[in-house]
Coordinates of C-alpha atoms in Angstrom, one line a residue:
Chain A
M1 CA -200.8 -20.1 45.9
V2 CA -199.5 -23.1 47.1
D3 CA -196.3 -21.6 48.1
G4 CA -198.6 -19.1 49.8
I5 CA -200.7 -21.5 52.0
R6 CA -197.6 -23.3 52.9
A7 CA -196.1 -20.0 53.9
Y8 CA -198.8 -19.3 56.2
R9 CA -199.2 -22.4 57.5
M10 CA -195.7 -21.8 58.9
I11 CA -195.7 -18.5 60.2
A12 CA -199.1 -19.5 61.9
A13 CA -197.2 -22.7 63.4
M14 CA -194.6 -20.5 64.8
W15 CA -197.4 -18.0 66.5
I16 CA -199.3 -21.2 68.0
R17 CA -196.2 -22.8 69.3
S18 CA -195.6 -19.6 71.0
T19 CA -199.1 -19.1 72.8
M20 CA -198.9 -22.6 73.6
T21 CA -195.8 -22.3 76.0
Y22 CA -198.4 -20.4 78.2
R23 CA -201.2 -22.2 78.2
A24 CA -203.1 -20.8 81.3
S25 CA -202.8 -17.3 79.7
F26 CA -204.0 -18.6 76.3
A27 CA -206.8 -20.1 78.3
M28 CA -208.2 -17.1 79.7
T29 CA -208.0 -14.8 76.5
L30 CA -209.5 -17.4 74.8
F31 CA -212.4 -17.5 77.1
G32 CA -212.3 -13.5 77.1
N33 CA -212.6 -13.3 73.6
F34 CA -215.5 -15.9 73.7
A35 CA -217.3 -14.1 76.6
A36 CA -217.0 -10.7 75.0
T37 CA -218.5 -11.4 71.9
A38 CA -221.1 -13.6 73.8
F39 CA -222.5 -10.3 75.1
D40 CA -223.9 -9.5 72.0
F41 CA -226.2 -12.3 72.0
V42 CA -227.0 -11.7 75.7
A43 CA -228.2 -8.2 74.8
I44 CA -230.5 -9.8 72.1
L45 CA -231.9 -12.3 74.6
L46 CA -232.7 -9.3 77.1
M47 CA -234.9 -8.0 74.1
F48 CA -236.6 -11.0 74.1
S49 CA -237.4 -10.9 77.6
H50 CA -239.6 -7.8 76.6
V51 CA -240.9 -8.9 73.4
D52 CA -241.9 -12.3 71.1
A53 CA -240.8 -11.1 68.2
L54 CA -238.4 -8.8 66.6
G55 CA -239.3 -7.2 63.3
G56 CA -241.0 -10.4 62.7
F57 CA -238.5 -12.9 63.7
T58 CA -238.5 -15.4 66.6
L59 CA -235.9 -15.8 69.0
G60 CA -234.8 -19.0 67.0
E61 CA -234.5 -17.6 63.9
I62 CA -232.3 -14.4 65.3
A63 CA -230.0 -17.2 67.0
F64 CA -230.2 -18.5 63.3
L65 CA -228.9 -15.2 61.6
Y66 CA -226.6 -14.4 64.4
G67 CA -225.0 -18.1 64.4
A68 CA -224.3 -17.9 61.0
T69 CA -222.4 -14.6 60.7
G70 CA -221.0 -15.2 63.5
I71 CA -219.2 -18.3 62.2
A72 CA -218.2 -16.7 58.9
F73 CA -216.9 -13.7 60.5
G74 CA -215.2 -15.9 63.1
I75 CA -213.4 -17.8 60.5
A76 CA -212.3 -14.7 58.5
D77 CA -211.2 -13.0 61.6
L78 CA -209.0 -15.7 62.6
V79 CA -207.6 -16.0 59.0
M80 CA -207.2 -12.6 58.0
G81 CA -207.6 -10.5 61.6
S82 CA -204.0 -9.1 61.5
M83 CA -204.5 -7.3 58.0
D84 CA -205.5 -4.2 59.9
R85 CA -202.0 -3.8 61.3
L86 CA -200.8 -2.9 57.9
G87 CA -201.1 0.5 58.3
R88 CA -198.8 0.6 61.2
R89 CA -196.3 -1.6 59.1
V90 CA -196.1 0.9 56.3
R91 CA -196.2 4.0 58.8
D92 CA -193.3 2.8 60.4
G93 CA -191.2 1.0 57.4
T94 CA -191.6 -2.6 59.0
L95 CA -193.4 -3.5 55.6
D96 CA -190.2 -3.1 53.9
T97 CA -188.8 -6.4 55.9
L98 CA -191.5 -8.5 54.8
L99 CA -190.7 -7.5 50.9
V100 CA -187.2 -8.9 51.1
R101 CA -188.6 -12.5 52.3
P102 CA -189.3 -15.3 49.7
A103 CA -193.3 -15.2 50.7
P104 CA -196.4 -13.2 49.6
V105 CA -196.7 -10.3 51.4
L106 CA -200.5 -10.8 51.9
V107 CA -199.9 -14.0 53.6
Q108 CA -197.0 -12.6 55.8
V109 CA -199.2 -9.7 57.0
A110 CA -202.4 -12.0 57.4
A111 CA -200.4 -14.7 59.4
D112 CA -198.2 -12.2 61.6
R113 CA -199.4 -12.8 64.9
F114 CA -201.8 -15.6 64.1
A115 CA -204.1 -15.8 67.4
L116 CA -205.8 -19.2 67.9
R117 CA -207.8 -17.1 70.9
R118 CA -210.0 -15.8 68.2
L119 CA -211.5 -19.0 68.3
G120 CA -213.6 -17.7 70.8
R121 CA -215.8 -15.7 68.6
I122 CA -216.1 -18.8 66.6
T123 CA -217.0 -21.4 69.5
Q124 CA -219.6 -19.0 70.3
G125 CA -221.3 -18.5 67.0
V126 CA -221.1 -22.3 66.8
L127 CA -222.8 -22.4 70.1
V128 CA -225.5 -20.1 69.1
F129 CA -226.1 -21.5 65.6
G130 CA -226.1 -25.2 67.1
Y131 CA -229.2 -23.6 69.4
A132 CA -230.8 -22.3 66.7
L133 CA -230.9 -25.6 64.7
T134 CA -232.3 -27.2 67.7
V135 CA -235.3 -24.6 68.3
V136 CA -236.3 -23.4 65.2
D137 CA -238.4 -25.8 62.7
I138 CA -236.6 -25.7 59.7
D139 CA -238.2 -27.7 56.9
W140 CA -235.1 -29.4 55.3
T141 CA -234.6 -30.6 51.7
P142 CA -231.2 -31.2 49.9
A143 CA -231.0 -27.4 48.7
R144 CA -231.6 -26.4 52.1
A145 CA -229.0 -28.5 54.0
L146 CA -226.2 -27.7 51.1
L147 CA -226.9 -24.2 51.5
V148 CA -225.9 -24.1 54.9
P149 CA -222.3 -24.6 54.6
V150 CA -222.0 -22.9 51.3
M151 CA -223.5 -19.8 53.4
L152 CA -220.8 -20.0 56.3
L153 CA -217.9 -20.6 53.7
S154 CA -218.9 -18.1 51.0
G155 CA -219.4 -15.6 54.1
A156 CA -216.0 -16.3 55.4
A157 CA -214.7 -15.2 51.9
I158 CA -216.2 -12.5 51.4
F159 CA -215.3 -11.3 55.3
S160 CA -212.0 -12.0 54.4
A161 CA -212.1 -10.3 51.0
V162 CA -213.4 -7.2 52.7
F163 CA -210.3 -7.6 55.1
T164 CA -207.9 -7.4 52.2
A165 CA -209.4 -4.5 50.5
G166 CA -209.5 -2.5 53.6
A167 CA -205.7 -3.3 54.2
A168 CA -205.2 -2.4 50.5
F169 CA -206.7 0.6 51.3
Q170 CA -204.3 1.5 54.1
F171 CA -201.5 1.5 51.4
L172 CA -203.4 4.9 50.2
A173 CA -204.8 6.1 53.1
Q174 CA -202.8 6.2 56.5
D175 CA -205.1 5.7 59.6
S176 CA -207.6 4.0 57.5
A177 CA -207.7 1.1 59.8
E178 CA -210.7 2.5 61.2
V179 CA -212.3 2.8 58.2
Q180 CA -211.7 -0.7 57.8
N181 CA -213.2 -1.3 60.8
A182 CA -216.3 0.4 60.1
F183 CA -216.8 -1.9 57.5
T184 CA -215.8 -5.2 58.8
Y185 CA -216.8 -5.0 62.2
G186 CA -219.9 -2.9 61.6
G187 CA -221.0 -4.8 58.8
N188 CA -221.0 -7.7 61.4
T189 CA -223.3 -5.9 63.8
L190 CA -225.7 -4.9 61.2
L191 CA -226.2 -8.5 59.7
Q192 CA -226.5 -10.1 63.2
Y193 CA -230.3 -8.3 63.4
P194 CA -232.7 -8.8 61.1
P195 CA -233.0 -6.4 58.5
S196 CA -236.4 -5.3 58.6
I197 CA -235.0 -3.7 62.0
F198 CA -233.4 -1.3 59.5
A199 CA -235.2 1.3 57.3
R200 CA -236.0 -0.5 53.8
E201 CA -233.5 2.0 52.1
L202 CA -231.2 1.2 54.0
V203 CA -231.7 -2.5 53.5
R204 CA -231.8 -2.2 50.1
G205 CA -228.3 -0.1 50.1
V206 CA -226.7 -2.9 52.2
T207 CA -227.6 -5.3 49.6
F208 CA -226.6 -3.8 46.6
V209 CA -223.8 -1.9 48.1
L210 CA -222.3 -4.2 50.5
P211 CA -222.0 -7.9 49.0
L212 CA -222.0 -8.4 52.7
A213 CA -226.0 -9.0 52.8
F214 CA -225.0 -12.0 51.0
V215 CA -223.0 -13.8 54.0
N216 CA -225.9 -14.6 55.6
W217 CA -229.2 -13.0 55.2
L218 CA -230.6 -14.1 51.7
P219 CA -229.6 -17.6 52.3
A220 CA -230.6 -17.8 55.7
L221 CA -234.1 -16.3 54.9
Y222 CA -234.2 -19.3 52.0
V223 CA -233.3 -21.9 54.8
L224 CA -235.8 -20.8 57.2
G225 CA -238.5 -20.6 54.2
R226 CA -239.3 -16.8 54.4
E227 CA -239.8 -14.8 51.4
A228 CA -236.8 -12.9 50.2
P229 CA -237.6 -9.1 51.0
A230 CA -238.5 -6.1 48.9
G231 CA -239.3 -8.8 45.8
L232 CA -236.1 -10.2 45.2
P233 CA -236.1 -13.5 43.7
S234 CA -235.6 -16.5 45.7
W235 CA -232.3 -17.8 43.6
L236 CA -230.5 -14.8 44.8
A237 CA -230.2 -17.1 48.1
F238 CA -227.3 -19.5 45.9
L239 CA -225.6 -16.5 44.9
P240 CA -223.1 -16.4 47.8
P241 CA -220.3 -18.6 46.3
V242 CA -220.2 -16.3 43.2
V243 CA -220.2 -13.4 44.8
A244 CA -217.3 -14.5 46.9
V245 CA -215.3 -15.3 44.2
V246 CA -215.9 -11.9 42.4
C247 CA -215.3 -10.1 46.2
C248 CA -211.9 -12.1 46.2
A249 CA -211.0 -11.4 42.8
L250 CA -211.7 -7.4 43.3
A251 CA -210.1 -7.8 46.7
S252 CA -206.7 -9.3 45.0
L253 CA -206.8 -6.7 42.5
A254 CA -207.3 -3.9 45.1
W255 CA -204.1 -5.6 47.2
R256 CA -202.0 -5.8 44.0
A257 CA -202.6 -2.2 42.8
G258 CA -202.2 -1.0 46.4
L259 CA -198.7 -3.1 46.9
R260 CA -197.8 -1.4 43.7
S261 CA -198.4 1.9 44.8
Y262 CA -196.4 1.3 48.0
R263 CA -193.2 0.1 46.3
S264 CA -193.7 3.2 43.6
T265 CA -193.9 5.5 46.6
G266 CA -192.2 3.9 49.2
S267 CA -195.2 5.1 51.7
Chain B
M1 CA -168.3 -23.6 53.4
S2 CA -168.0 -23.0 50.1
R3 CA -167.3 -19.9 47.9
H4 CA -170.3 -18.9 45.3
P5 CA -169.9 -20.2 42.1
E6 CA -168.5 -17.7 39.3
S7 CA -171.6 -17.5 37.2
S8 CA -173.8 -14.7 36.8
A9 CA -175.4 -13.3 33.8
D10 CA -173.3 -9.7 34.1
G11 CA -169.9 -12.0 33.9
T12 CA -168.4 -10.6 37.0
D13 CA -170.4 -7.6 37.9
H14 CA -172.5 -8.7 40.4
I15 CA -174.2 -5.5 40.7
V16 CA -175.1 -3.2 37.4
V17 CA -177.0 0.0 38.0
D18 CA -177.3 2.4 34.8
D19 CA -178.5 5.5 35.1
L20 CA -180.8 4.8 38.2
Q21 CA -183.8 7.1 39.0
K22 CA -186.4 7.1 41.5
V23 CA -188.6 10.6 41.5
F24 CA -191.2 11.0 44.2
D25 CA -194.2 13.0 44.4
V26 CA -194.3 14.5 47.6
R27 CA -197.9 16.3 48.7
K28 CA -197.0 19.1 51.3
K29 CA -200.3 20.7 53.1
T30 CA -200.4 24.4 52.6
G31 CA -203.4 24.9 54.0
L32 CA -206.4 23.5 55.7
V33 CA -207.0 21.7 52.5
R34 CA -204.7 23.0 49.9
R35 CA -201.7 20.4 48.8
E36 CA -199.1 21.6 47.1
K37 CA -197.3 18.7 45.0
H38 CA -193.8 18.6 44.1
R39 CA -191.5 16.4 42.7
V40 CA -188.3 14.9 44.8
R41 CA -185.5 13.5 42.8
A42 CA -184.6 10.8 45.3
V43 CA -181.8 9.1 43.1
D44 CA -180.9 11.3 40.0
G45 CA -179.2 9.2 37.5
I46 CA -176.7 7.0 39.3
S47 CA -174.3 4.2 37.5
F48 CA -171.9 1.8 39.2
T49 CA -171.3 -1.9 39.1
V50 CA -169.9 -4.1 41.8
P51 CA -167.7 -6.9 41.0
R52 CA -168.4 -10.3 42.4
G53 CA -167.1 -10.1 45.9
E54 CA -166.0 -6.7 46.8
M55 CA -167.1 -4.7 49.6
V56 CA -168.3 -1.4 48.9
G57 CA -169.4 1.7 50.9
Y58 CA -172.1 3.8 49.9
I59 CA -172.2 7.0 52.1
G60 CA -173.9 10.6 52.0
P61 CA -175.9 12.7 54.4
N62 CA -179.4 12.1 55.7
G63 CA -181.7 12.1 52.9
A64 CA -179.1 12.0 49.9
G65 CA -180.7 8.9 48.6
K66 CA -179.1 5.8 50.0
S67 CA -181.8 3.9 51.3
T68 CA -183.9 4.6 48.1
T69 CA -181.0 3.1 46.1
I70 CA -180.9 0.3 48.4
K71 CA -184.7 -0.2 48.1
M72 CA -184.3 -0.6 44.4
L73 CA -181.5 -2.7 44.5
T74 CA -183.6 -5.2 47.0
G75 CA -186.8 -4.8 44.6
I76 CA -188.8 -3.2 47.6
L77 CA -189.1 0.0 45.2
T78 CA -189.5 0.3 41.7
P79 CA -187.4 2.4 39.7
S80 CA -188.5 5.5 38.0
A81 CA -185.9 4.9 35.1
G82 CA -182.8 3.2 34.7
R83 CA -181.5 -0.1 34.6
V84 CA -180.6 -2.4 37.7
R85 CA -179.4 -5.8 37.7
V86 CA -178.3 -8.0 40.8
A87 CA -176.9 -11.3 40.3
G88 CA -178.4 -11.1 37.0
I89 CA -181.8 -10.5 38.0
E90 CA -183.9 -7.3 37.7
P91 CA -185.2 -6.6 41.1
A92 CA -188.4 -4.6 40.9
R93 CA -189.4 -7.6 38.5
D94 CA -188.2 -10.7 40.2
R95 CA -188.6 -9.6 44.2
T96 CA -189.3 -13.1 45.3
R97 CA -186.6 -14.9 43.0
L98 CA -184.1 -12.4 44.4
T99 CA -184.7 -12.6 47.9
R100 CA -183.4 -16.2 47.8
R101 CA -179.8 -14.8 46.4
I102 CA -179.7 -11.6 48.6
G103 CA -179.6 -10.8 52.4
V104 CA -180.7 -7.5 53.9
V105 CA -180.1 -5.9 57.1
F106 CA -181.8 -2.6 57.9
G107 CA -180.1 -0.9 60.8
Q108 CA -183.0 0.8 61.8
R109 CA -185.7 -1.9 61.8
T110 CA -185.2 -5.8 62.6
T111 CA -186.4 -8.5 60.3
L112 CA -186.9 -10.5 63.0
W113 CA -190.1 -11.5 64.6
W114 CA -190.1 -9.3 67.3
D115 CA -191.9 -10.9 69.9
L116 CA -190.7 -14.4 69.5
P117 CA -187.4 -15.9 70.8
L118 CA -184.3 -15.6 68.1
I119 CA -184.3 -19.1 67.4
D120 CA -187.9 -19.3 66.4
S121 CA -187.3 -16.6 63.9
Y122 CA -184.1 -18.6 62.7
R123 CA -186.4 -21.7 62.2
L124 CA -188.6 -20.0 60.2
M125 CA -186.2 -18.3 58.0
H126 CA -185.0 -21.8 57.3
R127 CA -188.4 -23.0 56.2
M128 CA -189.6 -20.0 54.6
Y129 CA -185.9 -20.0 52.3
R130 CA -185.8 -23.9 51.8
V131 CA -182.4 -24.0 53.4
E132 CA -181.0 -27.6 53.0
D133 CA -181.2 -28.9 56.7
R134 CA -177.0 -29.3 56.9
R135 CA -176.4 -26.3 55.3
F136 CA -178.7 -24.7 57.6
R137 CA -177.1 -26.0 60.8
E138 CA -173.7 -25.1 59.4
N139 CA -174.3 -21.5 59.0
L140 CA -176.2 -21.3 61.9
D141 CA -173.3 -22.6 64.1
R142 CA -170.9 -20.5 62.3
C143 CA -172.9 -17.4 63.0
V144 CA -173.6 -18.3 66.6
E145 CA -170.6 -18.7 67.3
L146 CA -168.8 -15.8 65.3
L147 CA -171.7 -13.3 66.6
E148 CA -171.8 -14.9 70.1
L149 CA -175.3 -15.5 70.0
G150 CA -175.4 -18.9 71.9
E151 CA -176.9 -17.6 75.2
L152 CA -179.6 -15.1 73.2
L153 CA -181.2 -17.9 71.2
D154 CA -183.9 -18.3 73.4
T155 CA -184.4 -14.6 74.2
P156 CA -187.1 -12.6 72.6
V157 CA -185.8 -10.5 70.3
R158 CA -187.6 -7.5 72.1
Q159 CA -185.4 -8.0 75.1
L160 CA -182.3 -8.2 73.0
S161 CA -179.8 -4.7 73.2
L162 CA -179.5 -3.1 70.3
G163 CA -176.0 -4.4 69.8
Q164 CA -177.4 -8.2 70.3
R165 CA -180.6 -7.5 67.9
M166 CA -178.3 -6.2 65.0
R167 CA -176.0 -9.5 65.4
G168 CA -179.1 -11.5 65.5
D169 CA -180.2 -10.0 62.1
I170 CA -176.9 -10.0 60.5
A171 CA -176.8 -13.8 61.2
A172 CA -180.7 -13.9 60.0
A173 CA -179.6 -12.6 56.5
L174 CA -176.9 -15.0 56.2
L175 CA -178.6 -18.5 56.8
H176 CA -179.7 -19.1 53.6
D177 CA -176.0 -18.2 52.0
P178 CA -177.0 -15.0 50.0
E179 CA -174.4 -13.9 47.5
V180 CA -174.9 -10.5 48.0
L181 CA -175.2 -8.5 51.4
Y182 CA -177.0 -5.5 51.6
L183 CA -176.3 -3.6 55.4
D184 CA -178.4 0.0 55.9
E185 CA -176.7 1.4 58.5
P186 CA -175.2 -1.9 60.5
T187 CA -173.8 -0.1 63.2
I188 CA -175.7 2.8 64.1
G189 CA -176.5 3.0 67.7
L190 CA -173.9 0.3 68.5
D191 CA -171.2 0.3 71.2
V192 CA -167.6 0.1 70.7
I193 CA -167.2 -3.6 71.3
S194 CA -170.6 -4.6 69.5
K195 CA -168.8 -2.5 66.5
T196 CA -166.1 -4.1 66.6
K197 CA -167.6 -7.5 66.5
V198 CA -169.7 -6.7 63.8
R199 CA -166.8 -5.0 61.5
T200 CA -164.8 -8.6 62.2
F201 CA -167.6 -10.8 61.6
L202 CA -168.3 -8.7 58.2
R203 CA -164.5 -8.9 57.1
D204 CA -164.2 -12.5 57.4
L205 CA -167.5 -13.2 55.5
N206 CA -166.2 -11.0 52.7
A207 CA -162.9 -12.6 52.6
E208 CA -163.6 -16.6 53.3
R209 CA -167.1 -16.7 51.3
G210 CA -166.5 -13.7 49.0
T211 CA -170.1 -12.4 49.5
T212 CA -170.3 -9.2 47.9
V213 CA -171.3 -6.3 50.1
L214 CA -172.8 -3.1 50.0
L215 CA -173.2 -1.1 53.1
T216 CA -174.2 2.2 54.0
T217 CA -173.2 4.1 57.2
H218 CA -172.6 7.3 58.9
D219 CA -169.8 5.7 60.6
L220 CA -166.9 6.2 58.5
Q221 CA -164.4 4.1 60.6
D222 CA -166.8 1.2 59.3
I223 CA -165.5 2.5 55.6
E224 CA -161.7 2.5 56.7
Q225 CA -161.7 -0.4 58.3
L226 CA -164.1 -2.7 55.5
C227 CA -164.0 -1.2 52.7
E228 CA -161.2 -0.3 49.8
R229 CA -163.9 1.3 47.6
V230 CA -166.1 4.1 48.7
M231 CA -169.0 5.9 46.5
V232 CA -170.4 9.1 47.8
I233 CA -173.7 10.2 47.2
D234 CA -175.4 13.5 47.5
H235 CA -179.0 15.0 46.4
G236 CA -179.2 11.5 44.5
R237 CA -176.3 11.9 42.4
L238 CA -172.5 10.1 42.8
M239 CA -170.2 12.5 44.1
Y240 CA -167.2 10.2 44.0
D241 CA -166.5 6.4 43.4
G242 CA -163.3 5.3 44.1
A243 CA -160.5 4.2 46.8
L244 CA -160.8 5.4 50.3
A245 CA -157.4 7.1 49.6
G246 CA -158.5 9.1 46.6
L247 CA -160.9 10.7 48.8
H248 CA -158.8 12.8 50.6
E249 CA -157.0 14.2 47.5
I250 CA -160.3 15.3 46.0
G251 CA -161.2 16.8 49.4
E252 CA -157.9 18.4 49.6
S253 CA -157.6 17.3 53.1
E254 CA -154.6 17.5 55.3
R255 CA -152.7 15.7 57.6
T256 CA -151.6 17.1 61.0
L257 CA -148.1 16.5 62.2
V258 CA -147.6 17.0 66.0
V259 CA -144.0 17.9 67.2
D260 CA -143.1 18.1 70.7
L261 CA -139.9 20.5 70.9
A262 CA -137.3 20.5 73.6
E263 CA -137.8 24.3 74.4
E264 CA -140.2 27.2 73.4
L265 CA -139.5 28.0 69.7
P266 CA -141.2 30.4 67.1
P267 CA -143.1 28.5 64.5
V268 CA -140.8 26.0 62.8
D269 CA -139.9 26.4 59.2
A270 CA -140.0 23.2 57.1
P271 CA -140.9 23.0 53.2
G272 CA -144.0 21.6 52.3
A273 CA -145.6 22.5 55.9
R274 CA -147.8 25.1 57.4
V275 CA -148.1 25.7 60.8
L276 CA -151.3 25.5 62.1
K277 CA -150.9 26.3 66.2
V278 CA -148.2 26.9 68.5
E279 CA -149.1 25.9 72.0
G280 CA -145.6 26.3 74.4
P281 CA -143.1 23.5 72.9
R282 CA -145.8 21.7 71.1
Q283 CA -146.6 22.7 67.3
W284 CA -149.2 21.5 65.1
L285 CA -148.1 21.3 61.4
A286 CA -150.4 20.7 58.2
I287 CA -149.1 18.6 55.6
P288 CA -151.2 17.6 52.4
A289 CA -153.0 14.3 52.9
A290 CA -151.6 12.9 49.4
A291 CA -147.9 13.8 50.0
S292 CA -145.3 11.7 52.2
A293 CA -144.5 13.0 56.0
A294 CA -141.2 11.7 55.9
P295 CA -139.4 15.0 54.0
V296 CA -141.1 17.1 56.7
V297 CA -140.2 15.0 59.7
T298 CA -136.7 15.0 58.0
A299 CA -136.5 18.4 57.8
V300 CA -137.9 19.3 61.0
A301 CA -135.8 16.8 63.0
S302 CA -132.7 18.1 61.7
A303 CA -133.2 21.8 61.9
Y304 CA -134.9 21.5 65.8
P305 CA -134.5 20.0 68.8
L306 CA -137.3 17.3 68.3
V307 CA -138.4 15.2 71.7
D308 CA -141.5 13.5 70.3
L309 CA -143.9 13.6 66.9
S310 CA -146.7 11.8 65.9
V311 CA -149.1 12.0 62.8
R312 CA -153.1 12.0 62.5
E313 CA -154.7 11.1 60.0
P314 CA -157.8 13.1 58.3
D315 CA -161.0 13.1 59.5
I316 CA -163.1 11.5 56.7
E317 CA -166.3 13.5 57.5
A318 CA -164.2 16.6 57.3
V319 CA -163.0 15.6 53.8
I320 CA -166.6 14.6 52.6
A321 CA -168.0 17.9 54.4
K322 CA -165.7 19.8 52.4
M323 CA -166.3 17.9 49.1
Y324 CA -169.9 19.0 49.8
E325 CA -169.0 22.8 50.5
D326 CA -166.9 23.0 47.0
R327 CA -170.0 21.5 45.1
A328 CA -172.7 24.0 47.0
A329 CA -170.1 26.9 46.1
P330 CA -168.9 26.5 42.7

């Protein structure tokens, strides 16, 4: 674990140094990354220019949901975003070169081409979240204040687990980068809108089938002082850390299984 | 630089392979959705040992099982059956621990970071392998000098030519002082000058540092110039293991004696030789590779007006091809 973090730091630092040789280029891609993600929120703003509330949520509340997911996903994307290249590594055989180095393969894949420009997405999330905190009248209690960072970090961990599990899946199925993206980027889009826009059954399914909902929905509703939907008890809002731990454990098992399968089949 | 200490769990045998097997289940699409499963024995019961400091060539046609063997020796692949020990370590189980003791060069793909300058890759290796600073400096300086990498260190790997990249890869595999070096097709696609540089470097490395080297190759000149011992593999089985010279005997190869006579004559008659071709005053004679050429030369020189003479060594490629033919049609 300590070795893994050390190796991650080393590889990431190398890529950061390399990116920083071209500062202007870096600044532009960072801004591009920021702008591209910002368009999503602009779309929501446009909707609100026509209606006052979307699915019973005000603009500020939606900004809260959007910002929270944006930050959580942004962190996971920054740390684990390179995982979707695993499929290509398996196909072209370059994974073998990682297996003969003294650092965990997961770390080497995740830290490869570490891209600081992904900070653009986090920045955008932070701005929107900050805006939400100023406009929404939240009844702050210690529990609510504590839940905000817990929600963000657990969310980042859950998204990271999904990235890892998706990568593990790529060991078995070639060309599954698209499938993985459907889960991660698709799940991200889903969470940026208030759940009641989507059909009740879908929402139920997402809550139970995909733990992604814990990323921000249940805790966000709690912080915003709203009832949990579908009659779910409100203590579920505090489950994200538990869900995060379970997700990471499952993802780690999946990764091990995937790597073991690769090492026994070589493909 | 010091030689590696003579210590290993397996005594002097640095690599021990015992009845090694690797079976793949290959699924073939036979219809729209139907798939047929069949088993491929990529490595089918191979045994050999390599003593410390030996340089061994591992040759065979494509798909013979060479790379699969190397992958099991590095711990990338888990064997289906059999036993492997490298420097006393079981590769598949202790892969990470083994990585610090071995160096691997894959001719077809680089272990360097493609988009970064060569030196960045080396610096990362330095820290990743936790190589002591002074040792790293020494090893890097030596590699840079002998492999002529000085002007390439700040060049991104993707801009290097194949020969430059290969030299860069070999250096990368040696910065942590590995005891065992695996080279999978180290000269593939290289021009003559690059090949010579690589071969000279490897020979010196083996001689000075006592590094155990196992190399797979298609280029038999690699073997002729580097290895005293050669292993031939086909269909996952070891077909020959021994001195290079012995391969000629098994393959019943022949040396060719080209004699230039003073005038056009009927085919010469010399005991132990067989005339292959007559073209004007020049004649080609075949003699068994294992036999000496001297008696034939003497016989020809005493009975015919000899102007010039040359001996051509047998082509190992042909020897191995013949070996395969013999096995295929018993």
